[in-house]
Coordinates of C-alpha atoms and ligand atoms in Angstrom, one line a residue:
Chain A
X1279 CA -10.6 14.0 42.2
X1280 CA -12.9 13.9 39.1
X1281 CA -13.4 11.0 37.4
X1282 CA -14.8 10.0 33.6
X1283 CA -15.4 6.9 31.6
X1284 CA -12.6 6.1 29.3
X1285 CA -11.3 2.6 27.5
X1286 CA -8.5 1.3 29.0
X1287 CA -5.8 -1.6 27.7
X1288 CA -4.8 -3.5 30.8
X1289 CA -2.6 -5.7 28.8
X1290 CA -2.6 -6.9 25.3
X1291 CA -6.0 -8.2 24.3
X1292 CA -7.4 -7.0 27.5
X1293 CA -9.6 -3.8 26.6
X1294 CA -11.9 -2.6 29.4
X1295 CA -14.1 0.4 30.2
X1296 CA -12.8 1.9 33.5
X1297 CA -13.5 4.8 35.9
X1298 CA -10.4 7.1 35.3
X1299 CA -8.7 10.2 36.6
X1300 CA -9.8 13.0 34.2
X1301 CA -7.3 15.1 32.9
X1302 CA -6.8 18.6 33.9
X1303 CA -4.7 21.3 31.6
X1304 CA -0.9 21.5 32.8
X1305 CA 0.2 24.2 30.5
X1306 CA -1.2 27.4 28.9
X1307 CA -0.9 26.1 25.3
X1308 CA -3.3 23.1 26.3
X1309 CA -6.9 22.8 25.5
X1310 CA -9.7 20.3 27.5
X1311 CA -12.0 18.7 25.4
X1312 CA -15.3 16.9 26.1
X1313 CA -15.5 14.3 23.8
X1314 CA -18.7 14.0 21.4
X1315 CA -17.1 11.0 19.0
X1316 CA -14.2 8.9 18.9
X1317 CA -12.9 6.0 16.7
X1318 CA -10.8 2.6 16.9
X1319 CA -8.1 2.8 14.8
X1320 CA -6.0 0.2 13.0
X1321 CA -2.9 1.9 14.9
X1322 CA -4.7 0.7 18.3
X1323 CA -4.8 -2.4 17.2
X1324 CA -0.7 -2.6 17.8
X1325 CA -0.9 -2.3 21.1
X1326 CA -4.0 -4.1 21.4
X1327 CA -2.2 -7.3 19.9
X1328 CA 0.9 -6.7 21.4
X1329 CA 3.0 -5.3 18.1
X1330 CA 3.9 -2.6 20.3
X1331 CA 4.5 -2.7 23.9
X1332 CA 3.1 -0.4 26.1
X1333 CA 2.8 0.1 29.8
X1334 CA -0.4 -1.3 31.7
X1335 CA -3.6 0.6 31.9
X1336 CA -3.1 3.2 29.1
X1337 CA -6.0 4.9 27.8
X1338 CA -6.6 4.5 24.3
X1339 CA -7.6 6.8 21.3
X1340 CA -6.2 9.3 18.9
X1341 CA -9.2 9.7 16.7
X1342 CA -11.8 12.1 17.9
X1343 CA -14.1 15.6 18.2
X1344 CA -14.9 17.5 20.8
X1345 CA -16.8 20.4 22.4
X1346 CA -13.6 23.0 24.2
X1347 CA -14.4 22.8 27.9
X1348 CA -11.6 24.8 28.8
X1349 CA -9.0 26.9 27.4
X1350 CA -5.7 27.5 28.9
X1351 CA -4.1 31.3 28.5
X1352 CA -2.1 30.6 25.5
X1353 CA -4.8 29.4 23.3
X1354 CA -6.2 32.0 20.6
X1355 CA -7.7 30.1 17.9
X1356 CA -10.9 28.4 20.1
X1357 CA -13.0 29.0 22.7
X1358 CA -15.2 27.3 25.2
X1359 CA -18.2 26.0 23.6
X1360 CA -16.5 25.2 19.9
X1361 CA -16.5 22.4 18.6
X1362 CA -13.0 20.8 17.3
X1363 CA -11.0 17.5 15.5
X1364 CA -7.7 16.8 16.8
X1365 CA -4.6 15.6 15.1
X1366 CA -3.8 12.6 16.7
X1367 CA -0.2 13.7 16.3
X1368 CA 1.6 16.4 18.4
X1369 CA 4.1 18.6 17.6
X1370 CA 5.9 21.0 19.2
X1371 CA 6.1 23.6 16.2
X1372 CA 9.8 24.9 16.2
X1373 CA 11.9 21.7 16.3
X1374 CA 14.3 21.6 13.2
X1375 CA 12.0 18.8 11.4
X1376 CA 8.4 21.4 12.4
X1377 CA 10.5 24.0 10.4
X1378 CA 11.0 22.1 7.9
X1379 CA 7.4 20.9 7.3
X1380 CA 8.1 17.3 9.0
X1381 CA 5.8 17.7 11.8
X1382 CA 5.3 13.8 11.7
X1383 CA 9.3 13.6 12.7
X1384 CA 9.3 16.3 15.1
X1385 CA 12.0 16.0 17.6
X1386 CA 9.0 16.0 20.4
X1387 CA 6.4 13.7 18.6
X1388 CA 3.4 13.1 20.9
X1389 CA 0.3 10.5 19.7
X1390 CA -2.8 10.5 22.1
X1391 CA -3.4 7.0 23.8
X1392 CA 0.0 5.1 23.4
X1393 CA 1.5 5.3 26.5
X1394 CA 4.6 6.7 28.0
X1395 CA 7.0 6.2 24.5
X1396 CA 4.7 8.8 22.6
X1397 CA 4.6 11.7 25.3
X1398 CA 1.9 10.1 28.0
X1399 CA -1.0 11.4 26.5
X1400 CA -4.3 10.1 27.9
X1401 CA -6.7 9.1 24.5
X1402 CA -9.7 10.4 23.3
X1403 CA -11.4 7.0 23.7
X1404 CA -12.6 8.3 26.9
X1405 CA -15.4 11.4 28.3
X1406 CA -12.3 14.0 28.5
X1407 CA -9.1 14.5 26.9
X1408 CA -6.2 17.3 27.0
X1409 CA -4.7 18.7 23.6
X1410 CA -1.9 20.2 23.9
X1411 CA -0.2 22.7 22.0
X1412 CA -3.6 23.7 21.0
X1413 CA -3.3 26.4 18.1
X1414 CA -1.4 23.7 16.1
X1415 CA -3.2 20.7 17.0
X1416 CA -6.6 21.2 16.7
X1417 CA -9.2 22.6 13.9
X1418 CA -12.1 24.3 14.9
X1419 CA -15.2 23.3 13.1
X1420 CA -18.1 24.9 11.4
X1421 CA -21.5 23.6 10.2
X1422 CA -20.9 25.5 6.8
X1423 CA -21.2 23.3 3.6
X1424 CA -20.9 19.8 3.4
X1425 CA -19.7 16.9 5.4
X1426 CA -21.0 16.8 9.3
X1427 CA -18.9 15.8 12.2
X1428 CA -18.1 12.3 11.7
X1429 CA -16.5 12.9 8.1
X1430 CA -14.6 15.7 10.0
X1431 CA -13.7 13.4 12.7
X1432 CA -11.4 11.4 10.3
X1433 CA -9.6 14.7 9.6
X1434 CA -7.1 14.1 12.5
X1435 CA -6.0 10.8 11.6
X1436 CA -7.2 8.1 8.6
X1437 CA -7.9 11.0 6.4
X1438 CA -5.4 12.9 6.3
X1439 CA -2.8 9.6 6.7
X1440 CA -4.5 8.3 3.4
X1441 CA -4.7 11.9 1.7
X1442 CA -1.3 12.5 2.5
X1443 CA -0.1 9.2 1.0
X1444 CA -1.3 9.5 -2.0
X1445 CA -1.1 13.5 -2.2
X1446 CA 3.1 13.7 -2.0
X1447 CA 3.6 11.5 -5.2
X1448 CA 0.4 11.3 -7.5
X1449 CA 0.5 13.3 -11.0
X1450 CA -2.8 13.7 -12.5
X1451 CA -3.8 11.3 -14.6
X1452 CA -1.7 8.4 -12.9
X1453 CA -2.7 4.8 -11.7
X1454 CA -2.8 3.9 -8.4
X1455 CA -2.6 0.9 -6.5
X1456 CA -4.1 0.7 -3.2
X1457 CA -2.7 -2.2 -0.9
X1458 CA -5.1 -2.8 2.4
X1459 CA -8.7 -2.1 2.1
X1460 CA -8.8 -1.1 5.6
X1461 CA -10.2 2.6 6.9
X1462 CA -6.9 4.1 5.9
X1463 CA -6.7 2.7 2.2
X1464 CA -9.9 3.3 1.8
X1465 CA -9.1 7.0 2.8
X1466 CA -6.2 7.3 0.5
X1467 CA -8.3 5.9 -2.5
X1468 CA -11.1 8.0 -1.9
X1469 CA -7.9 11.0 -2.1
X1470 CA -7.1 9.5 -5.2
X1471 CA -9.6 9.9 -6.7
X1472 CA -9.8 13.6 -5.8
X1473 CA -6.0 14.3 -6.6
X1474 CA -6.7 13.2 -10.2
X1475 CA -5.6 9.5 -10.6
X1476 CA -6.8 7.7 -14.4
X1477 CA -8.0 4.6 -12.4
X1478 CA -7.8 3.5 -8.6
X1479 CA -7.5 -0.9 -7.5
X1480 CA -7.8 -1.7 -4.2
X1481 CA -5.8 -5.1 -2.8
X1482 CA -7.6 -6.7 -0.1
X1483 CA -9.1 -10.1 0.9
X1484 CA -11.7 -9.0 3.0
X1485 CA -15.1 -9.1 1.3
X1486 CA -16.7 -6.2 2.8
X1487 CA -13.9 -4.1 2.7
X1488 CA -13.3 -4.3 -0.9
X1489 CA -17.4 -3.4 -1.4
X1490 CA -16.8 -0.6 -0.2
X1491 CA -13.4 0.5 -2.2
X1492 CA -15.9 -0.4 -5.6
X1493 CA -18.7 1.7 -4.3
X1494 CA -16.6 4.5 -4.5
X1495 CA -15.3 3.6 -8.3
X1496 CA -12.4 1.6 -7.4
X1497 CA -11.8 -1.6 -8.5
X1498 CA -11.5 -4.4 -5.5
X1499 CA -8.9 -7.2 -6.2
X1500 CA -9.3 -9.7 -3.8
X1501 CA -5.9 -11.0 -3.1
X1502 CA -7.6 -14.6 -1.7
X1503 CA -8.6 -15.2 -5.7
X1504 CA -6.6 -13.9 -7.9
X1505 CA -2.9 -13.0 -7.3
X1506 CA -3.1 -9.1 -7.4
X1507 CA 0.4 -8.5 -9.4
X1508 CA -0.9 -10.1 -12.5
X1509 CA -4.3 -8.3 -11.9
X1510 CA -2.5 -5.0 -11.8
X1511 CA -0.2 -5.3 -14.5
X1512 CA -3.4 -6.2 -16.6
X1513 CA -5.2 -3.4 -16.1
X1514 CA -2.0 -0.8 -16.7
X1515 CA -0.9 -2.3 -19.5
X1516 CA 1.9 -4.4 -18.2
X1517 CA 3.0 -1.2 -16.7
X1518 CA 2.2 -1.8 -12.7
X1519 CA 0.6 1.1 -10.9
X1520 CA 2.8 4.8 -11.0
X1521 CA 1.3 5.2 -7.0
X1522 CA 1.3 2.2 -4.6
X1523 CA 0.3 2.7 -1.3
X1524 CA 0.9 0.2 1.7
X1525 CA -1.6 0.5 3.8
X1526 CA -1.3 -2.0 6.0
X1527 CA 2.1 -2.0 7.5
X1528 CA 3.3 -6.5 7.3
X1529 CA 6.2 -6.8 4.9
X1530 CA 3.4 -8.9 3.0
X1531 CA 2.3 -6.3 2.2
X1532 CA 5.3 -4.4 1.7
X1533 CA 6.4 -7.4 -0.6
X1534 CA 3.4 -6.8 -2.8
X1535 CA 3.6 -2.7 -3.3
X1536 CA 7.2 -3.4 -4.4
X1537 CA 5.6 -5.9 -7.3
X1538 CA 3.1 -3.7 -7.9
X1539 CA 4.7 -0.9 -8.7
X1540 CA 5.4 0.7 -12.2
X1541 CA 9.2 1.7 -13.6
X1542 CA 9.8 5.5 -12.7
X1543 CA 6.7 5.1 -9.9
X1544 CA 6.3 5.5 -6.3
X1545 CA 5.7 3.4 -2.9
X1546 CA 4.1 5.6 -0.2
X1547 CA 3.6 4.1 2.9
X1548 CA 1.1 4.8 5.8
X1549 CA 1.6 1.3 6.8
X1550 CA 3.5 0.9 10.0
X1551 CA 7.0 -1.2 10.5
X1552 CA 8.8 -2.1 13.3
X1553 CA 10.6 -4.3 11.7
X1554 CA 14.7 -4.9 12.6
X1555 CA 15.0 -5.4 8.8
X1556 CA 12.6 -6.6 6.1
X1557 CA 14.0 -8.2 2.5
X1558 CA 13.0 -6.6 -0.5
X1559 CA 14.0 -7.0 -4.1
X1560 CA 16.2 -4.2 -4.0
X1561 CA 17.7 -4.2 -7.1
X1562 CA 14.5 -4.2 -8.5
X1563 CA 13.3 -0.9 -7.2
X1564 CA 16.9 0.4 -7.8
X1565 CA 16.3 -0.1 -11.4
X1566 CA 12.8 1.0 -11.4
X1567 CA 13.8 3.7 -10.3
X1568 CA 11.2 3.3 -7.5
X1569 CA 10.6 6.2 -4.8
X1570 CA 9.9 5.0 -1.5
X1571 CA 7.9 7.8 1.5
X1572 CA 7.1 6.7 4.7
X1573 CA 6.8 7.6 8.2
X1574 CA 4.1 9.1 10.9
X1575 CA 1.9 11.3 9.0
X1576 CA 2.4 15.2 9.1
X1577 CA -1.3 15.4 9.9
X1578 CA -1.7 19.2 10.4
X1579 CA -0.5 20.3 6.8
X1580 CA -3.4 18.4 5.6
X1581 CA -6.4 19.0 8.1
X1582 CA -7.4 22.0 6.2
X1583 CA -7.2 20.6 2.7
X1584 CA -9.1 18.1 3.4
X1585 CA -11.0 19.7 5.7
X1586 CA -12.0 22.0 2.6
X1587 CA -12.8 18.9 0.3
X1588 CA -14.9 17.9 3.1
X1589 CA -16.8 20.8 2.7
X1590 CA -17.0 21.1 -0.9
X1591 CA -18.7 17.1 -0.9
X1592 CA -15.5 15.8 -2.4
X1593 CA -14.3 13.4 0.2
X1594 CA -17.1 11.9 2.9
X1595 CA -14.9 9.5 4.9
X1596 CA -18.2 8.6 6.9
X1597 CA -19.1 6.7 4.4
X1598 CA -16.6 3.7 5.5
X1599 CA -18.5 3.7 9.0
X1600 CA -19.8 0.2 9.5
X1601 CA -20.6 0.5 13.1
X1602 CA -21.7 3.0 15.9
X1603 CA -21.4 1.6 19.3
X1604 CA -21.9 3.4 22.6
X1605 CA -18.2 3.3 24.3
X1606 CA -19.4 0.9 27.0
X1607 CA -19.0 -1.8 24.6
X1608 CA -15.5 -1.3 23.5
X1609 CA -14.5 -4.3 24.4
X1610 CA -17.0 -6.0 22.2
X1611 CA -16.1 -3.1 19.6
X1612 CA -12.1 -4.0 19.8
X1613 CA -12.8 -7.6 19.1
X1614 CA -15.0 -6.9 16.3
X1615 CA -12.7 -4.4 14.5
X1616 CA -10.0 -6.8 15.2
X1617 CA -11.3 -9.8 13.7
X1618 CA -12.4 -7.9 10.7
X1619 CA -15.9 -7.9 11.3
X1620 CA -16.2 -4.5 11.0
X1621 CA -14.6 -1.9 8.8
X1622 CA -14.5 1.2 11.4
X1623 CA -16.0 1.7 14.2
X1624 CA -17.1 5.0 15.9
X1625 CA -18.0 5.0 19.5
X1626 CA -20.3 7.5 21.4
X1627 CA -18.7 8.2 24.8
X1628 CA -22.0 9.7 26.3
X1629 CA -23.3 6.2 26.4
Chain B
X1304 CA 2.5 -14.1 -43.8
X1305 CA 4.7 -14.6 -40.9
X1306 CA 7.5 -16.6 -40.5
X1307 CA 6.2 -19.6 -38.1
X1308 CA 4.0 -21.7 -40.4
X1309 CA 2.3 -22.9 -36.9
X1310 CA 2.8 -23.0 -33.1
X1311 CA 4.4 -26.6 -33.9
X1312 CA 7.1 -24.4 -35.6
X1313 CA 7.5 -22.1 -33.1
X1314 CA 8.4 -25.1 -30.4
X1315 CA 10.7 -26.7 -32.9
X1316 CA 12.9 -23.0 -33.4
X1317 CA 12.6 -21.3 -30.5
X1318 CA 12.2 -23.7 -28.1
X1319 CA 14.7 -25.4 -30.2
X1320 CA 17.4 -22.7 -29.2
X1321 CA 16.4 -23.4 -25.7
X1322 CA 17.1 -27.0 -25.5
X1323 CA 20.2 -26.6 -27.8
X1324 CA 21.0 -24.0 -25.0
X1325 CA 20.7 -26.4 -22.3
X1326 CA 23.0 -29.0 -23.8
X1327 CA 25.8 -26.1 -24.7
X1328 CA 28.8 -26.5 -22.7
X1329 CA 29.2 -22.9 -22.2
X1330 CA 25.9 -21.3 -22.0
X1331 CA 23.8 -24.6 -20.8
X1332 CA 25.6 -24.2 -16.8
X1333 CA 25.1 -20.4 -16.8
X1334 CA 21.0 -20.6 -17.9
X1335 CA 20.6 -23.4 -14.9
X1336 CA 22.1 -21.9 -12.6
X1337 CA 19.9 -18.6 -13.2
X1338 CA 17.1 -20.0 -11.5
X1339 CA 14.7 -18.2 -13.7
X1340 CA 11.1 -18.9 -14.8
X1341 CA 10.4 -17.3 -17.9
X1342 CA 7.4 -17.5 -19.6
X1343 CA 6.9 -16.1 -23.3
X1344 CA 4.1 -15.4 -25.1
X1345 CA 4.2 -15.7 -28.4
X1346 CA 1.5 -14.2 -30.9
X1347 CA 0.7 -15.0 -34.3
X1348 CA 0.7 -18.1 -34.6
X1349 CA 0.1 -18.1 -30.5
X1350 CA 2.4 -19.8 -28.1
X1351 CA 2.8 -19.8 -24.3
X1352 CA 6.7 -20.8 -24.2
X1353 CA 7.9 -21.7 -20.5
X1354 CA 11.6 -21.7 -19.9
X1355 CA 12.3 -23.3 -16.5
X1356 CA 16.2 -22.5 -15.4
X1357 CA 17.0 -24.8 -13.0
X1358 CA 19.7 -27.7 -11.5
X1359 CA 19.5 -30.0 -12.2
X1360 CA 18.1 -29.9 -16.3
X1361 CA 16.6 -27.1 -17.9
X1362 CA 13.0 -27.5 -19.2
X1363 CA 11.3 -25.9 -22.4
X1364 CA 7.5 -27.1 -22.6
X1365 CA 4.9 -24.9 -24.4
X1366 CA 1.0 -24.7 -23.0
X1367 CA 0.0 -23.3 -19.9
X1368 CA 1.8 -24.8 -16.7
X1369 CA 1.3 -24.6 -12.8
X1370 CA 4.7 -23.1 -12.5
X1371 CA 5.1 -19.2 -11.3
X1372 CA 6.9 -17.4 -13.6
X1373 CA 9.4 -14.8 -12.8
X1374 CA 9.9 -13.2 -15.5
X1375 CA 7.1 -12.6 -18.7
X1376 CA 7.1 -11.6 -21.9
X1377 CA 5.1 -10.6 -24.7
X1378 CA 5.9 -10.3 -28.5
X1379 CA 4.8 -11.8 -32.0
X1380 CA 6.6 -14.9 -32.9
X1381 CA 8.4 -12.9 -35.7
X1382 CA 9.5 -10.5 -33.3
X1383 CA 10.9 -13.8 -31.3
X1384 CA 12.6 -15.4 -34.6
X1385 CA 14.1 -12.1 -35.3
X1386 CA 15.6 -11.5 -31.8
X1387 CA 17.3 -15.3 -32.1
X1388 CA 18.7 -14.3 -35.4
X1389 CA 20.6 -11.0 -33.7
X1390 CA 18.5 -8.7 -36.0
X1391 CA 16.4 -7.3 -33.2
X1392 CA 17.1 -4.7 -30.9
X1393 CA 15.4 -5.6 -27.4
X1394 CA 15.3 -2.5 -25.6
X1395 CA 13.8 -0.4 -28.7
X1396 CA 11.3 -2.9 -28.8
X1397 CA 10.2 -2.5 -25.1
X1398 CA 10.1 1.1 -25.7
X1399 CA 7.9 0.5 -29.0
X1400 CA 6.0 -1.8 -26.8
X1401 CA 6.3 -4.4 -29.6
X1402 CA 7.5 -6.1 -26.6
X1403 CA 6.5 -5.9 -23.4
X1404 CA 7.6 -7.5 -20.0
X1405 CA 6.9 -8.5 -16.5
X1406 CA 8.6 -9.3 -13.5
X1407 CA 12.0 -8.3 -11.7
X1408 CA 14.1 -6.0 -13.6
X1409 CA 17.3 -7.2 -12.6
X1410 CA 16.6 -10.3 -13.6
X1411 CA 15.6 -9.2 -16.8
X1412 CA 18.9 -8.2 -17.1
X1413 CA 20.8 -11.2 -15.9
X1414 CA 19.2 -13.0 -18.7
X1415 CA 19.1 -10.9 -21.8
X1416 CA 22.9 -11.3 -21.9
X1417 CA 23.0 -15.1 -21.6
X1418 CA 21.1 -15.3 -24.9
X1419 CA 23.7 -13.9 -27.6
X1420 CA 26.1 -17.3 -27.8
X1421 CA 22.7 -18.8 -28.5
X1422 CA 22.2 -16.7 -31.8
X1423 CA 24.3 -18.6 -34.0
X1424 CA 22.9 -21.7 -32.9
X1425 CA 19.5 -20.4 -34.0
X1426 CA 20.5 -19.4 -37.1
X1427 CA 22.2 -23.1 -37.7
X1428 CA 18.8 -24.7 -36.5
X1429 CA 16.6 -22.3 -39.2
X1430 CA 19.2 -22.8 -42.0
X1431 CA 16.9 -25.2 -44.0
X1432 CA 13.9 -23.8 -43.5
X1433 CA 15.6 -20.5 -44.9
X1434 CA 16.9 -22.8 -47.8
X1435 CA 13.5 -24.0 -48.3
X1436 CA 11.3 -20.9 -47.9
X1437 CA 14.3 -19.2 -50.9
Ligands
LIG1814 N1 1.5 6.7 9.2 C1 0.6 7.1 10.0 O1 0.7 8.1 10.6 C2 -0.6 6.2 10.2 C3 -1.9 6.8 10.6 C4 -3.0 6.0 10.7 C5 -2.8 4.6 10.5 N2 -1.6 4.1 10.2 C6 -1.4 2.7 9.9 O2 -2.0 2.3 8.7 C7 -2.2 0.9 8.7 C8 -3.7 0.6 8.3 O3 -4.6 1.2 9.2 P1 -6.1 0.8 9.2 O4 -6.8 1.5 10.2 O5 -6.6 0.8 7.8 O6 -5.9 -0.8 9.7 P2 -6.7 -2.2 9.4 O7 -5.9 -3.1 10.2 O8 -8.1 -2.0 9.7 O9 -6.5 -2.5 7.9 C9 -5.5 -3.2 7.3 C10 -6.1 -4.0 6.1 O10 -5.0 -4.6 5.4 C11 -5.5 -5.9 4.9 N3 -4.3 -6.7 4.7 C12 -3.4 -7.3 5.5 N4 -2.4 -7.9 4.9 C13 -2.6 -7.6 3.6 C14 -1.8 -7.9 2.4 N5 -0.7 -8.6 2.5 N6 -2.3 -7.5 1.2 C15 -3.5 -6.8 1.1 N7 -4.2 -6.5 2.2 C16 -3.7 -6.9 3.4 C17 -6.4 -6.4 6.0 O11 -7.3 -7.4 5.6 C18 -7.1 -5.1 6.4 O12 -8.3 -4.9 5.7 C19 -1.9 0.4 10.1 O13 -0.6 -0.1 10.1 C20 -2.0 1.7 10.9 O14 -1.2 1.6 12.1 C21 -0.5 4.9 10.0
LIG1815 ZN1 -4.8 6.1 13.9
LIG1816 ZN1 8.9 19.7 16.5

């Protein structure tokens, strides 16, 4: 049996690097990847603290690019040798909701390193991982213009989540509100800028986090000072912001994007809720007129747009990297991105 | 010149309407058992008006105060005397932005409505200043 280095949650809180089974392709449409990069995300931070329940010993990671190792006989679009980003979502590609352009609510919705609930795929945070479905889930990548591998590594997750968010209800020229200054609204105010919004404010209370929202021309409210509704409404006029996006998934938060938010404007949320039920002032929003998106992100219809702005120098999600690690020190790195010490953290499974 | 010689004036009217509000038979239940905080800021001459709806006495102070508000607006003090008289038409003045507002529409709503008994009242309280001012 061959083996690989991979990071493993035992239990919640309990992240360790183990000596694992590596995976081998089961089907023709599947593709095996080596691993050159991966990244923690605030989504494995849910089962990390418990939020969401998984089995024991799952390994983690949905964010990562690889080198193809192996291709099975359905595969067209890459090769062995190519290098490639993931979408940390799988579809299947002819449910009702894929034909429909909702491959984040397909009928068969698969997420790399979250256990048996999301299709028992083994994560990327490891030497070797399986993609299935290969021709829809991955992007092959080239060294042509700008952008290198760890802006495109964000392509199959935070960048596209954040992209997306803010890309299915901006009109030029509109404010937005960004709530959570973490990788992905960072991400979806970077977008915003892009997509054409007048002025982007970011809604945070962690220091570092919000530097880096103003470095990129946003302006950082910092939620632990001032109380971010009056800040907002200042700066639109008394208006609130036309886009607010939750990203950060605590009906805080939640709370706070419904406050935000401008008459005749829109809530997107990357955020993720398990709530039962969470109050809101409905009647509020009714009257607003508020639009409210959600949901797991439909990552493939927006790898290649922003894939493209990649390589046009428009969006360089590297930027937010605050840490490289070698993967042996996941552990370390989990508690670090999990106390907020660090704003993202890449890890380099070779070492 | 407007029609507030001074803030002092403004308290006396329009606050005026709110305490006489309070003590109506009528209106004075419906307004504390609203449960609003409203704040108003009034322009020219300036005021910061706070209305506090509550069980068991309603409060009208004027100055900055520690309470939140729920509900804020914005508007010159004329705007404000001409409302209480019934000669101004809220909701073209939001679109104007003569006025503008913050906070929870559907309060917004339960209170705009709870204000017309009060008109007459207003105009009673400004009678002699319009008989002096003539
Ligand atoms: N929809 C999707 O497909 C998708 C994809 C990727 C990530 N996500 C989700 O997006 C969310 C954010 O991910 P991340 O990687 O940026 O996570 P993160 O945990 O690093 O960032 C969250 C940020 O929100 C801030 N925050 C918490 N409560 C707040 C409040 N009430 N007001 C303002 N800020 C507040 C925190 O300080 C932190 O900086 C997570 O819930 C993650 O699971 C969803
Ligand atoms: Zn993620
Ligand atoms: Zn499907």
């Amino acid at each position: 049996m061959a083996t690989m280095k991979a990071v493993v949650l035992r239990k919640p809180f309990e992240v360790v690097v183990d000596e694992v089974e590596r995976p081998t392709i089961t089907d023709p449409a599947d593709v095996l990847l080596r691993v050159d990069l991966t990244a923690i995300c605030g989504t494995d931070l849910h089962p990390y603290d418990g939020r969401i329940e998984l089995e024991e010993d799952v390994v983690l990671g949905h964010e990562f690019v690889g080198t193809v190792v192996e291709v099975g006989s359905a595969v067209n679009l890459v090769s062995e040798g190519d290098r490639a980003v993931a979408s940390c979502v799988v579809s299947c590609g002819h449910c009702r909701n894929c034909n429909r352009g909702r491959p984040g609510q397909c009928a068969g919705t698969r997420i790399f390193g979250l256990g048996l609930t999301f299709g028992s795929l083994s994560g990327g945070q490891a030497e070797y991982v399986v993609v299935p479905n290969a021709d829809l889930t991955l992007r092959k990548l080239t060294d042509e213009g700008a952008g290198n591998d760890e802006d495109k590594l964000f392509v199959g997750d935070i960048m596209a989540t954040g992209y997306e968010a803010v890309r299915k209800v901006i009109r030029p020229g509109d404010s937005v509100a960004v709530v959570g200054a973490g990788p992905v609204g960072l991400c979806a105010a970077m977008s915003a800028n892009v997509l054409g919004a007048s002025r982007v404010m970011v809604v945070d209370k962690v220091a570092a986090r919000l530097k880096e929202a103003e470095a990129i021309g946003a302006v950082g409210i910092d939620a632990s000072v001032t109380d971010p509704t009056e800040a907002v409404q200042d700066l639109t006029d008394w208006r609130g912001a036309d886009v607010v996006i939750d990203a950060v998934g605590h009906p805080s938060a939640l709370l706070s994007a419904c406050a935000l938010v401008a008459s005749g404007g829109s809530i997107s949320i990357p955020g993720v809720y398990l709530e039962d039920s969470i109050d809101i002032p409905f009647g509020d929003l009714y009257l607003k007129g508020v639009s409210i998106h959600q949901g797991v992100a439909n990552i493939i219809n927006y790898m290649d747009e922003t894939l493209a702005l990649i390589a046009a120098g428009k969006l360089d999600p590297s930027r937010f990297i605050s840490h490289r690690m070698p993967m042996s020190e996941a552990t370390e790195a989990y508690r670090m991105f999990a106390e907020r010490e660090a704003t993202k953290i890449v890890l380099d499974p070779t070492r | 010149m407007g029609y507030f010689a001074d803030a002092n004036e403004v308290d006396k009217y329009i606050g005026g309407v709110f305490r006489a509000a309070a003590e109506h038979p009528e209106s004075g239940p419906k307004f504390r058992s609203a449960g609003i905080n409203l704040r108003v800021l009034y322009t020219d001459p300036d005021v910061e008006m706070w209305v506090l709806m509550r069980e068991p006495a309603m409060e009208v102070t004027t100055g900055p105060s520690d309470e939140t508000a729920d509900i804020t607006l914005m508007m010159r003090s004329d705007t404000g005397d001409k409302y209480w008289r019934g000669e101004y038409n809220l909701a073209v003045g939001l679109a104007k932005g003569e006025v503008k507002a913050k906070g929870p529409v559907n309060k917004i709503l339960k209170l705009v409505p709870l204000t017309k008994p009060l008109f007459p009242m207003y105009r009673d309280l400004v009678a002699d200043k319009d008989a002096a001012q003539a």
